[in-house]
Amino acid sequence: MKKILIYTALLIVPLSLISARYFDELSFPYWPSYKYLEIDELSSISPQKWITEDHVLEGWDWSLPPNTKPAPSSLVGLQRNIGLHKDFKDLNLQFESNSVGILWVKWRDIEKEPGVYDFSKVIKRIKQAKKVDTDILLRILCHARSRGSDDKALQRGDAPLWLDNYHIDLLPQKTPKHNINYNPASPVFHYQYLKLIDALGKTEIPKLVKAAYVGYASPSFGDEGIGPYGEKNSAANDTVPHVRERLDAWQNAFKGMESKIFMGGPCDYGFQKGFGVRRGYVEMYYYNIPNHDLGQYLDENGYLMVDENSPILKNKTFNGEVNEEYEEDWATSNRGFRFGKDTSGFPYRYFMSNLRALQMRCTYIHTTGHLIPEMLPFISLELGRTVEDTPDVWSFLTTSYIGSKYYQNHDYRNRQITDQEKSYGIELKNFERWLYQRDAEGYETTPAVKINHPIKMWMMEKGKYYDYIARSGQKIGFDIDDRWNEGKKLAIKVSYFDQNKGGLVLKYNAGEMQKAISTEGDGKLKTATFVLPKIQKNSMDHAFDFTLESNLADENIVVSMVRVINY
């Protein structure tokens, strides 16, 4: 068959665009400057424009076909009210999203006297939210007697103070700023808690809400966790009688609607009931590698893998994350410089955290700040997908170095650690969603485009606090998951660094079909879109579906992200 080589016209479309260290914005040149968007500014966000022809634009491309709808199981938390006195707002979103409001209420505001339950204000607030097209995720805070050590500490608590009359023992305060919690294992507290959940189940709330949270006593605000054991030893919570009885109570309250329940930590006893889980630290975007419940692990070559038979994914339960700590205060001493000593790295962290949440197959995310506005409509359409219904598949060619001891301490698959990995860290490769980039003979790649971390994340190899966000090679091979149902027409979007004067060539259908673009060597990040018909599966070398290649024998291409989209 005659080879068909098409050079795409160059159409440039500009985009609207723990140990802290100092970096200026020149360290993060491929993302916008820091700008935190408030709730009232969400109506200004629009999806990135979908273009139906071959083209090249500067920057990233988060567009999807305009007829794409959110997955039914997807939820995006865009506003949170703590207490019952504030209305939920009409966000007037200009993009498709299953947006929800998050309502935190205190037990002490529901049961002001023992045995007298008043859920009327909770119901009123839920119904008010529905009038502005906002479904509610409900969290009832139950355990803190007080928070802090000043004269307002008792006022900040969540549990009814009449519990003091029963002489319930208190858990020790972690630091003067933390909670003093009633002990959930106390027989009296446990009895009163079960009565509260039983009363909740007798109201219309289980039918009204989109989801509801069950947590546990935690040192910090929010009733984090699910039992007395932390996440590293979370399996032990399955054996704790009062934890099981609490989950039984929630199951009874939401009978026939168990999928609405999500826990503050993993617990197999809850998973067996159909409950989901919400974690809360995706801002540290390499955490939970490895993780049994999420099916996260590194294979022998360092590729980040997803076991879809893991407890959360197998049962298709609520799978939540929180990507919210982007206010300027997080780069000050008030917050311990948690994410650096200035905000210059915040947009990059937002970018990486969103991609990691999608790599973890999340169905829900609570997100704030929206530092890269074009990503929010994209995330709204990506959450809750499976290989059967995803509108696109993609691979982000990142590389980083995880500490081998950290990995071994959390390993559940007995991965062999090489001597080199013990000395230099385990090379972690790629965030992927059903599109796999793999090195093979003739298709070798090396990490490229180094981005320094503003902080020293605990799971990283010491001295390697950086990411590479691309891979360089003469030829790079990609394999689409064979389960994905390709449409009659595809768009392949390639985000690349324009490092050399030459060309980037897309090859498919046994190499007999090709498309190409010219490169200018200006060093800019660009995204090329190639529109093509359905391609032959596994037709290229090493059973790749398509390859990206340099048209110059002595020059490499540098590729960061590839998306394949049905339309």
mmCIF file of C-alpha atoms in Angstrom, residues 6 32 78 277 365:
data_model
loop_
_atom_site.group_PDB
_atom_site.id
_atom_site.type_symbol
_atom_site.label_atom_id
_atom_site.label_comp_id
_atom_site.label_asym_id
_atom_site.label_seq_id
_atom_site.Cartn_x
_atom_site.Cartn_y
_atom_site.Cartn_z
ATOM 1 C CA ILE A 6 -0.001 14.612 5.192
ATOM 2 C CA PRO A 32 -0.600 30.470 34.080
ATOM 3 C CA LEU A 78 -17.711 23.521 44.061
ATOM 4 C CA VAL A 277 -14.504 6.390 50.354
ATOM 5 C CA ILE A 365 -13.527 15.805 43.633
#
